[in-house]
Structures are given as C-alpha cells and as structure tokens.
XYZ file of C-alpha atoms in Angstrom:
509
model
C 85.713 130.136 130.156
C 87.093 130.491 126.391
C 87.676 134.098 124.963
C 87.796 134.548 120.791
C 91.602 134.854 120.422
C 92.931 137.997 119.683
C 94.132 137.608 116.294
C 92.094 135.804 114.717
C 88.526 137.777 115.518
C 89.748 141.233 116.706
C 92.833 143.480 115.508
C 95.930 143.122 117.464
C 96.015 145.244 120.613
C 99.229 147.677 120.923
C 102.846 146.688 122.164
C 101.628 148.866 126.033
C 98.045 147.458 126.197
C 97.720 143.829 127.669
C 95.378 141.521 126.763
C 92.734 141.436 129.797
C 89.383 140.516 129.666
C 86.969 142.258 131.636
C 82.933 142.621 131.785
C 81.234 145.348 130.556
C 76.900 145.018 131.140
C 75.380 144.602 127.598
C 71.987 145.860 127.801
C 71.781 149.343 126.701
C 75.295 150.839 127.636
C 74.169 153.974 126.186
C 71.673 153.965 128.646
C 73.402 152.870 131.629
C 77.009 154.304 131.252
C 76.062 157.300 129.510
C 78.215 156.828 126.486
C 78.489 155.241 123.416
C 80.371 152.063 122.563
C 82.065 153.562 119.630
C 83.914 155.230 122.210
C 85.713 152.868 123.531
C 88.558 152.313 121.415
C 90.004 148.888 122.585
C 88.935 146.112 120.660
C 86.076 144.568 121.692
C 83.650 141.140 121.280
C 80.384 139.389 123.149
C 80.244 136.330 124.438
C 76.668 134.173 125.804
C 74.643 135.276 128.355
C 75.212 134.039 131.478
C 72.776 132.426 134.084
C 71.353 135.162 136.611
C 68.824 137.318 137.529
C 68.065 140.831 137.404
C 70.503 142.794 139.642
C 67.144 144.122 141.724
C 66.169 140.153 142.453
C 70.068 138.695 143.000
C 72.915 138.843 141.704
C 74.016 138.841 138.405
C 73.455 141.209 135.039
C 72.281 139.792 131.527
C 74.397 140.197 128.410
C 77.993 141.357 129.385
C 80.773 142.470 126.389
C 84.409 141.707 126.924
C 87.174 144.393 126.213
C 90.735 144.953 127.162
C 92.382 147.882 129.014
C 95.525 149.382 130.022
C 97.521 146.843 132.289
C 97.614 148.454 135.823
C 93.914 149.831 135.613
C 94.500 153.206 136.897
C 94.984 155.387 134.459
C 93.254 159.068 134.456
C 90.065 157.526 132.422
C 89.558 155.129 135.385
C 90.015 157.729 137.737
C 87.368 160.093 136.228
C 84.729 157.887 135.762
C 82.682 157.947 138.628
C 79.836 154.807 138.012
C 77.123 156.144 140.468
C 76.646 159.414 138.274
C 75.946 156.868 135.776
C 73.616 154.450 137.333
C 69.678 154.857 135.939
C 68.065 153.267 139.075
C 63.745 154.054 138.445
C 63.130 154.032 142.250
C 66.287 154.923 144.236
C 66.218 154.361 147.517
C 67.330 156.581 150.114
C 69.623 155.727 153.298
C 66.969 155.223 155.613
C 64.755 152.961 153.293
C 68.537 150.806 152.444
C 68.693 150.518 156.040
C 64.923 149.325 156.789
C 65.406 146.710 153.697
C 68.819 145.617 155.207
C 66.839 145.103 158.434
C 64.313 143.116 156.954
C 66.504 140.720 154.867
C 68.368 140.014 158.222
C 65.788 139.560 160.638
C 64.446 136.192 159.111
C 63.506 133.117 160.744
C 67.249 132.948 162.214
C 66.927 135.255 165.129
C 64.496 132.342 166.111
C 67.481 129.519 166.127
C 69.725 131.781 168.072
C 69.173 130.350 171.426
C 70.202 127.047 170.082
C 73.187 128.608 168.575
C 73.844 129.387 172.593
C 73.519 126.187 173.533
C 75.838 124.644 171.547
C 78.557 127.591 172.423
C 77.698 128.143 175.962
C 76.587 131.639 177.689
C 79.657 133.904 177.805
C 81.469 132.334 174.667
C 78.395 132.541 172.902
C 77.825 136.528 173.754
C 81.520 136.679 172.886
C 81.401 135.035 169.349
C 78.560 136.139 168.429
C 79.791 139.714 168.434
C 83.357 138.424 166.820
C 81.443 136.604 163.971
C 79.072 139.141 163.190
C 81.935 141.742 162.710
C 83.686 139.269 160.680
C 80.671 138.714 158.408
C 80.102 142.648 158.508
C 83.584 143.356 157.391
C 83.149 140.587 154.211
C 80.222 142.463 153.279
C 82.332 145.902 153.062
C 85.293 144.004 151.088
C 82.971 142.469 148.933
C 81.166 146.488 147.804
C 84.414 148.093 147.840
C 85.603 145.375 145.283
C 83.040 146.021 143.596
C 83.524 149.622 143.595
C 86.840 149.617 142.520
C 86.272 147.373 139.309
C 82.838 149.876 138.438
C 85.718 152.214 138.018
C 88.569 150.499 136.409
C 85.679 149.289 133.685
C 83.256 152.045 133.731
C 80.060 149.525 134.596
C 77.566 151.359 136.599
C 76.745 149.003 138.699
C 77.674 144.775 138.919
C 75.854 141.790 141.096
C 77.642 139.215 143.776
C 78.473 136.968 140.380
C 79.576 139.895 138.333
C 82.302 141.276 141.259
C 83.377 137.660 141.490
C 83.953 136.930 137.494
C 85.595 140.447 137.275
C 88.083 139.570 139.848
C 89.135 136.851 138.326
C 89.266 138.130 134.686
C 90.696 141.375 136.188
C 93.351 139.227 138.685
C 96.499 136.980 137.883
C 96.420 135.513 134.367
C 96.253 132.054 135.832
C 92.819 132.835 137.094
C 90.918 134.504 133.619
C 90.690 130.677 132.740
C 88.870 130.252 136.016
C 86.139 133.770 135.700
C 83.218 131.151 134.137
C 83.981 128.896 136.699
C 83.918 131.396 139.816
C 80.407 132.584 138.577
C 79.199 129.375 137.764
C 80.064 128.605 141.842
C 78.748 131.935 143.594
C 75.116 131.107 141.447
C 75.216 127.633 142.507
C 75.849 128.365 146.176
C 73.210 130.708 146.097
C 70.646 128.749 144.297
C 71.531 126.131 146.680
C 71.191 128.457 149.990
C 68.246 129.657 148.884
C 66.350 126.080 148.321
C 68.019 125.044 151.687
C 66.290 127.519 153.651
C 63.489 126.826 151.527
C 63.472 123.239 153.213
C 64.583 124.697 156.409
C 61.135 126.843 156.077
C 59.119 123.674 155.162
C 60.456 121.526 158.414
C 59.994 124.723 160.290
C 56.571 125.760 159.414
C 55.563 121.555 159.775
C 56.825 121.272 163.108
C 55.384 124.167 164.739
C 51.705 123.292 163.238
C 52.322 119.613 164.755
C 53.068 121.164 168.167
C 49.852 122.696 168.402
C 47.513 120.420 166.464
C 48.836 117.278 168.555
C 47.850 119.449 171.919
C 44.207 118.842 170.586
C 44.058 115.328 168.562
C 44.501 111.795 170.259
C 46.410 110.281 167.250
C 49.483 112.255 166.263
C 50.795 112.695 162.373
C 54.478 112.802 162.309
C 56.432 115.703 161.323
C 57.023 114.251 157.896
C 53.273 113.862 157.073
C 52.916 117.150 158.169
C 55.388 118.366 155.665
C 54.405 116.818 153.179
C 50.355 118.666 153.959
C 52.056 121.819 154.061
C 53.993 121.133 151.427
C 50.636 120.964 148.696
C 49.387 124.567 148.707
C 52.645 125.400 148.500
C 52.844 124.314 145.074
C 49.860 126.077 143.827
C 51.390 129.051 145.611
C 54.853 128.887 143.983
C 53.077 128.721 140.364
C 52.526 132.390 140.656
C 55.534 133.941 138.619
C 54.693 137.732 139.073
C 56.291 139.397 142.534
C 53.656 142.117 142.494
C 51.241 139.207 143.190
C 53.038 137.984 146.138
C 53.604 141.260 147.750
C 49.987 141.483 149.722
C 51.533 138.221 151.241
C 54.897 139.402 152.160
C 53.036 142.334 154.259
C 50.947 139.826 155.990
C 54.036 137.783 156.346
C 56.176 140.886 158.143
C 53.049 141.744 160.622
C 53.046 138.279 161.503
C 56.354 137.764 162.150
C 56.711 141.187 163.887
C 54.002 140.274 166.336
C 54.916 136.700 166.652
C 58.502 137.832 167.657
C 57.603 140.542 170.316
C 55.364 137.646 172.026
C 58.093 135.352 172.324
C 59.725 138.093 173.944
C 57.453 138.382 176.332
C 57.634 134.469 177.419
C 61.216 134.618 177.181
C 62.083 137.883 179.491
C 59.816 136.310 182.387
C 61.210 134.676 185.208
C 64.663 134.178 183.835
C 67.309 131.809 186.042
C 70.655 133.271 187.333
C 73.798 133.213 184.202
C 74.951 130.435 186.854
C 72.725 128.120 186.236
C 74.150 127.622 182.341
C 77.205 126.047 180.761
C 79.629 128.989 180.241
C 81.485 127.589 178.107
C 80.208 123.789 176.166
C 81.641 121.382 174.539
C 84.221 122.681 172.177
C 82.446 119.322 169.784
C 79.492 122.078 169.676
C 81.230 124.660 168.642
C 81.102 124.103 164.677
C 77.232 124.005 165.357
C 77.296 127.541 166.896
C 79.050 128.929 163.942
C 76.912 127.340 161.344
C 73.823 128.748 162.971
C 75.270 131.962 163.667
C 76.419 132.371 159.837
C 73.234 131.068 158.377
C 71.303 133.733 161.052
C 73.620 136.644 160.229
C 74.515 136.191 156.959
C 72.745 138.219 154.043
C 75.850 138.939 151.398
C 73.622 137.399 148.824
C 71.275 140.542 149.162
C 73.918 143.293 149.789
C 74.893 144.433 146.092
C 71.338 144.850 145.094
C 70.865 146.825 147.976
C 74.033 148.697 147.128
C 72.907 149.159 143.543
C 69.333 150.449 143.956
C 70.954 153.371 146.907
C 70.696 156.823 145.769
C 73.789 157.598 147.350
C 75.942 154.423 147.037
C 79.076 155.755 149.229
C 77.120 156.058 151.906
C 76.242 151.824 152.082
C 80.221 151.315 153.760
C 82.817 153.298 155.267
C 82.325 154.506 158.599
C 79.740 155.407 159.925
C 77.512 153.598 157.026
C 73.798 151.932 156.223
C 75.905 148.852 156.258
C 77.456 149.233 160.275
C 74.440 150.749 161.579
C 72.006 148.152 160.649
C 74.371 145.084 160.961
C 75.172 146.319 164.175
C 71.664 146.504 165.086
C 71.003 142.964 163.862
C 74.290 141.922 165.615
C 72.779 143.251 168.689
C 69.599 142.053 168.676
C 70.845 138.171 167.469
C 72.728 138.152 170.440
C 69.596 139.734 172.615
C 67.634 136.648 171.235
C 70.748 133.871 171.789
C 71.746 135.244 175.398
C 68.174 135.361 177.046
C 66.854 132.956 175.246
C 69.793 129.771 176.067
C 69.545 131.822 179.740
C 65.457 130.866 180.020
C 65.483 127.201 178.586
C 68.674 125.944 179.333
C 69.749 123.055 177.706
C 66.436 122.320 177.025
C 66.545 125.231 174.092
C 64.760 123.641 170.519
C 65.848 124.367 167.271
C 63.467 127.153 166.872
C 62.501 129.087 170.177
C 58.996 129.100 169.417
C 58.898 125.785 169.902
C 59.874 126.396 173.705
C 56.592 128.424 174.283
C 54.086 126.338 176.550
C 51.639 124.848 174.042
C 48.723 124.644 176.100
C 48.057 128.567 176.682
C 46.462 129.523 174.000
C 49.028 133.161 173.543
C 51.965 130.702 172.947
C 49.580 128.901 170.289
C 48.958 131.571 168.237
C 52.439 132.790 168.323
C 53.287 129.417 166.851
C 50.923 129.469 164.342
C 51.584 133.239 163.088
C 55.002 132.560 162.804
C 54.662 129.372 160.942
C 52.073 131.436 158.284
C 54.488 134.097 157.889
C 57.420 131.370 157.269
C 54.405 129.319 154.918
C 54.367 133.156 152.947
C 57.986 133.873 153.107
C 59.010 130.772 151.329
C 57.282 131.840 148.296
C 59.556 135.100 147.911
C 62.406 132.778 148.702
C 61.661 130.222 146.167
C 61.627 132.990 142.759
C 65.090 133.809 143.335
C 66.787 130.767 142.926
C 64.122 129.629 140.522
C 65.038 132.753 138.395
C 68.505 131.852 138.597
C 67.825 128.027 137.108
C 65.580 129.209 134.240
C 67.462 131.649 132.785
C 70.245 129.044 132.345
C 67.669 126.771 130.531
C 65.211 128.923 128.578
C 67.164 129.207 125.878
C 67.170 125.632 125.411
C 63.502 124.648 124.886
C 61.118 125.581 122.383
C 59.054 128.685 122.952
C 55.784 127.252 122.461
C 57.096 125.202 125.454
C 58.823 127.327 127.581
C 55.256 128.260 129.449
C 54.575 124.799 130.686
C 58.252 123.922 131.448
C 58.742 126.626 133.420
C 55.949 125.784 135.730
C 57.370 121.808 135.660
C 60.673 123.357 137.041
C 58.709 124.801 139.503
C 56.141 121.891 140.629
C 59.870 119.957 140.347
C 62.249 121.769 142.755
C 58.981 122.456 145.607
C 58.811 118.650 145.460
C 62.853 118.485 145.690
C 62.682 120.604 148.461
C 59.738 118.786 150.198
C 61.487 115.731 149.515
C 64.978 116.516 151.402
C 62.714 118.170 154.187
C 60.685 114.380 154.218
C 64.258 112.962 154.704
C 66.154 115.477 156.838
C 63.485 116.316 159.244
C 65.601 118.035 161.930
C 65.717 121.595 161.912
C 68.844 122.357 163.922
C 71.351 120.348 162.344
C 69.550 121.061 158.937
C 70.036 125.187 159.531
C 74.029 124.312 160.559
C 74.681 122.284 157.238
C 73.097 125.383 155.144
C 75.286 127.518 156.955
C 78.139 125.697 156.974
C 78.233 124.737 153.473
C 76.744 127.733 151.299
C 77.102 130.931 153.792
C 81.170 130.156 155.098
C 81.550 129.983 151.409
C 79.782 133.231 149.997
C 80.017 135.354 152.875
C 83.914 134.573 153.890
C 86.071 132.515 151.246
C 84.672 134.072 147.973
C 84.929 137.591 149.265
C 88.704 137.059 150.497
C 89.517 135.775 146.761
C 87.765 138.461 145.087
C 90.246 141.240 146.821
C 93.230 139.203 146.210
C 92.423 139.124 142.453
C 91.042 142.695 142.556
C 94.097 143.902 144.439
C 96.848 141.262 142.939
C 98.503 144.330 140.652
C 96.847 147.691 141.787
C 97.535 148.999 144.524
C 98.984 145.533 145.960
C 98.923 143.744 148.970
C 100.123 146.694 151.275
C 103.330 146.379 153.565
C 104.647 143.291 154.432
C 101.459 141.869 151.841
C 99.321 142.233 154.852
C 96.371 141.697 152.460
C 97.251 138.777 151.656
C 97.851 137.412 154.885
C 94.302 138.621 155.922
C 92.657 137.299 153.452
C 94.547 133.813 153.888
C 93.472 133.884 157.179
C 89.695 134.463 156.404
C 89.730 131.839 153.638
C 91.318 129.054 155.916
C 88.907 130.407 158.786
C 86.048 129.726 156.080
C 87.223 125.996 155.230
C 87.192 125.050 158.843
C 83.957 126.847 159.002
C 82.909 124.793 156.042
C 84.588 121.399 156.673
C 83.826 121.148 160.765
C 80.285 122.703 160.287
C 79.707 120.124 157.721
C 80.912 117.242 159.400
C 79.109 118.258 162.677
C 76.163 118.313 161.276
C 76.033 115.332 160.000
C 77.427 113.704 163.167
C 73.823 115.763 164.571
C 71.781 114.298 161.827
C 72.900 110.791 163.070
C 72.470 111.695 166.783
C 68.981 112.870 166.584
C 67.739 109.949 164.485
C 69.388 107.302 167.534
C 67.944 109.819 170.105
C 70.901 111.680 170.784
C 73.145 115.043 170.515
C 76.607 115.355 169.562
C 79.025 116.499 172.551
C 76.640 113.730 174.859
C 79.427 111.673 175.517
C-alpha cells in the first residue's frame, strides 16, 4: 500500500507527532462522527476506495481518509471520544434481537455435519474438543471487537468492518507492517469471498445429494450426484440474478421454517433407540483428528458476521465482556453443536454421513420430507450467501467498465461465479471432506490467525504486551495453533478427497 509522502503533498508534521497512517470512514464524517473535518488539525489526504461491502452486508466501509496522530494513541482526545455516541445506525438493534441474529448466522447447515465431526474425533474427545474449540473461536471473536474498539477510539471512527480492524492494525502497529495494511485487507476480503463461495458449493453438493437420496428410492435408473448438481444448479442462476435483498427476504423466512422444522425431526429419529457410549470409538484415529477440527471450525465459526452485528447494536458494550450477547449465544450454539455431534455419532456409529439427514431411513415418508425441506431451505439459503461475496467482487471492478455496461456485466459475474461454483461442486462431489477444506483453509485463518495479528499490531506500543509479554506469547500460540489447523486440515482433506474417490476413508489403514 503506497501513502503520498509527507513532504511533497502535505505540510510537514511537528518534531512530537509521528508519521502514522490510520483510516478514517469517508462518507459523510459530519454525519457519522459528529464533527467536522476542519477540525482535525493533522494533515490529512484520500486515497482509492477499497473493495468491500456495506458494513450491514460484511465487512468493510467505502471511502476511508488517511491522517496522522500523536505516537502512543492515548492522549486525552482519544480518551474522550466515545464512537458509539457517534454511530447513526437507522434500525438499531437491541440485545435480544443481536442475540436471535447471532443465533441464526450460527445455526446453518453445520449443526447437520456435526456427527461426522464425532466420528472422526471419537465420543469423549469429541464432547471434549468441541467445548475447547468453541471457546477458542468465542474468545477470537471478543479479541477481534475489542480491537476494534480500541482503534474506534484512538481514531474517532464510529464504527469499522472485519477488513477495516485488520488494515488499522497494521497501519496503527510496527512500522514494518504500514507497508503490509493493503495487503492484510486485500487477504481478510479474499478469504471471505472465498468462504463464502465454498459453502456456496458445499450448499450445491448438499442440497444435490439429499434430492438423489429420495428420488432414487422411487426411479429404477439412478442420476449421479453430479447430474443432480448440475439440475439444481439451473434455477439457481435465474435465482441469483435478483440483486435486491428485500426480494429475497420472503425466501429466507421460508428458508428458516424449513430448516427449523427439518431440524427438530431429525431430532426425533436421532434421540430414539440410542446404543450404549460403549458401543463407539472413544477416542479415533488421531489421522482424523484434523477432519474434526475443520468441521468443527467451519460449523462454529461466524467472525465474518460479528462486526456488523456489533455495529448495528444499540448498546455496543454489551456484545463482549462478561456476561455478553456474544457468550450467551455462542454458548448456546456451543451447546447445542455438541448436542447434535454427541447423539448423533452415538445413534449411527461409524456409519454417520456427511450430513445427518442423510442417515434418516429413506423409505418412511417423515424422513423424506425432512430431506427435502432441508435441502429447499439450503436451495434458498444459498442465494443470501451468494450477494455477499458477489458484493465484495463488484465493487473491486465497477469502476473499471463502462457504465452503459456495468448492468449486463454485473449479471455475467453473476451467471459466471454460480457456474464456478457448480463447476468445483461437479468436481469435488464429497461433502465431508469438501466442508473440512473450507474450514481448514478460510475459517483457521479468519477466525484464529488474523485476529491474533490484529492485537499484536493493535497492542505492539499501547498498552504493550503485559508482564512477561504474555500477549504475545498467546497470540503466538493461537497463530501456530491456526497453521496446523490450516496446514493438517488441508492436507487431510485432500488425503479424504482421494480416499472417497478409491472407495475409502483416511485413518482405514
């Protein structure tokens, strides 16, 4: 990332300021902050927008200013300013609403893949790490908003996305990193975009392979799971051409009932006539275990949701610290993900699927219609999953094309990446080592290793890294925990991909 020297474009700052960039949000300060630019006195200049969406949708802001400040950060200004008396939020939303929306953005399609997570972890070290990871992911979460929190102060911004908190950092951290601010934003919206489209063609393979189940009960001739993506996979395009949210919301409620009724169902089936904890692996293969924690991540894991959450509360504070909307509803999430794992692995053994739906006994009609409500409410949700990350790519190109052709080539990008996505699904077919990889890869690093760097840069000069730089060693160890995370998860996967294709599972032999 470049910055307009000093000298040349802007007068020189004073012998006690330090030259630090930082990010101020350039639409309508006046409006947001409550205060004029002509009040800041340092010297200031704007550089491009950046790639993102609106702070509501994801993360990110649109036109940000850069300015310097007072090396150390804390001086009385800081201290005074509080951002969430400054925040002009239309709708804000109250603690209990935060806390249903938290709910809902966490209890996806992953509490479904939870018994598999089981199965590659084993009964009692499954019930054990799922609780251990959960907290972990829980406590990224809070070090990720209080970051944030702490640089809404130190630059008097109301409010900042997941890319904004990580540029900040670094233009805010060690000089050696400012060079790296473009870079770290560039990363956290490309590992979202590609999350996002990964569960997109986790959705696809998910909603195709259900539907197979229960159309081959009732046809002679059976369509493989790739045709069948590749059916589901046309309306979808049609669907995915509709670029206003308000039109997609009827289908997000119909979505929710379905999935809520789908889910309670299942529950049904998988509470009766449950075998003795004896009769499962306590403990598996510790080959599985990478598997475990990429499904557990990718089920548990919603940091890419959490700051515009955070930024639409009415009462901010309250989203961490203790108790908070954050603990109370991942703890209820954590809970009920390990509900799901435990008694699900404890009724199907190691004969648990990728999805437990796809357990269910497909000639009763009940278990049918489960299947086929939750694959319609998946078929809905991957519209609302698809704008984000589709948001996030055509911002970065609009600017680029012509106006008079901006209409058509924004609904070629979209035709495009649906047939990306149905593509990979065509190829990768196999939903449990396709929702490890997603986790593995884009989840370990947003929701552990970007958070950890982020409060070493935010922290590097003000207040420090504590006694005996304690902070530092924490966040060392949750970056290198990340990396094997991200590098065994990976590689296990992959190993999976392989297996299933020859017929077989990793940790067979």
């Amino acid at each position: 990332m470049s910055f307009h020297k000093s000298d040349s474009r802007t007068p020189l700052a004073p012998p006690e300021y330090t030259k630090i960039p930082t990010v101020v949000t350039g639409y309508d300060n006046e409006k947001h902050n409550g205060r004029n630019n002509a009040n800041i006195s340092q010297p200031k200049f704007i550089r491009s927008d950046m790639a993102d969406v609106p702070v509501q949708q994801a993360a990110g802001s649109t036109l940000p200013l850069v300015i310097t400040r007072k090396k150390g950060g804390d001086d009385s200004e800081d201290v005074n300013y509080n951002p969430f008396e400054h925040r002009k939020v239309e709708h804000p939303t109250s603690d209990m609403e935060t806390l249903v929306h938290l709910l809902k953005g966490s209890l996806g399609s992953g509490i479904l893949a939870m018994p598999m997570a089981f199965m590659n972890a084993g009964l009692w070290f499954g019930l054990v790490a799922t609780f251990a990871v959960g907290a972990l992911c829980t406590y990224c979460v809070h070090i990720l908003v209080k970051c944030a929190h702490i640089l809404c102060r130190r630059r008097k911004i109301p409010m900042m996305g997941f890319a904004d908190v990580a540029e900040q950092a670094f233009l805010d951290g060690p000089p050696s990193l400012n060079r790296w601010s473009r870079f770290i934003r560039f990363m956290v919206n490309s590992f979202l975009v590609i999350d996002l489209l990964g569960c997109c063609c986790i959705y696809l393979v998910f909603v195709a392979t259900n539907v197979k189940q229960v159309v081959d009960f009732y046809m002679e001739n059976e369509l493989s799971v790739r045709l069948w993506i590749v059916i589901v996979t046309g309306p979808l395009i049609f669907m995915c051409l509709v670029r206003n949210l308000k039109f997609l919301t009827p289908f997000s409620m119909i979505a929710n009932i379905l999935m809520f009724v789908g889910i309670i169902i299942t529950f049904i089936y998988m509470f009766s006539d449950l075998p003795a904890p004896a009769e499962r692996d306590g403990v598996v293969n510790v080959v599985q275990w990478p598997l475990f924690f990429g499904t557990v991540i990718f089920a548990l894991e919603g940091i890419g949701v959490v700051m515009s959450l955070e930024n639409d509360m009415k009462n901010p504070t309250h989203f961490i610290g203790c108790p908070s909307v954050l603990n109370l509803g991942m703890g209820v999430v954590i809970a009920l993900y390990t509900l799901v794992g435990f008694f699900g692995y404890l009724k199907y053994g190691p004969g648990t699927e990728a999805s437990i739906t796809l357990n269910l006994p497909v000639e009763e009609k009940l278990a049918q219609s489960v299947k086929l409500m939750i694959a319609i409410a998946i078929f809905f949700t991957f519209t609302l999953q698809f704008y984000v990350p589709v948001s996030i790519l055509w911002k970065g190109i609009a600017n680029k094309i012509a106006p008079e052709r901006q209409n058509a080539s924004e609904y070629g990008l979209r035709v495009f990446l649906v047939i990306v996505c149905c593509s990979i699904a065509v190829a990768l077919p196999n939903l449990g080592p396709f929702i490890s990889l997603i986790g593995a890869v884009c989840l370990s690093t947003l929701g552990m290793i970007v958070p950890a760097i982020i409060e070493l840069a935010v922290y590097h000069e003000d207040p420090g890294y504590g006694r005996f730089n304690w902070r530092l060693c924490k966040n060392i160890g949750l970056i290198l925990f990340g990396i094997v995370g991200f590098v065994t998860g990976t590689y296990i996967s992959i190993l999976e991909f392989h297996a299933e294709f020859t017929g077989g599972h990793v940790g067979d032999h």
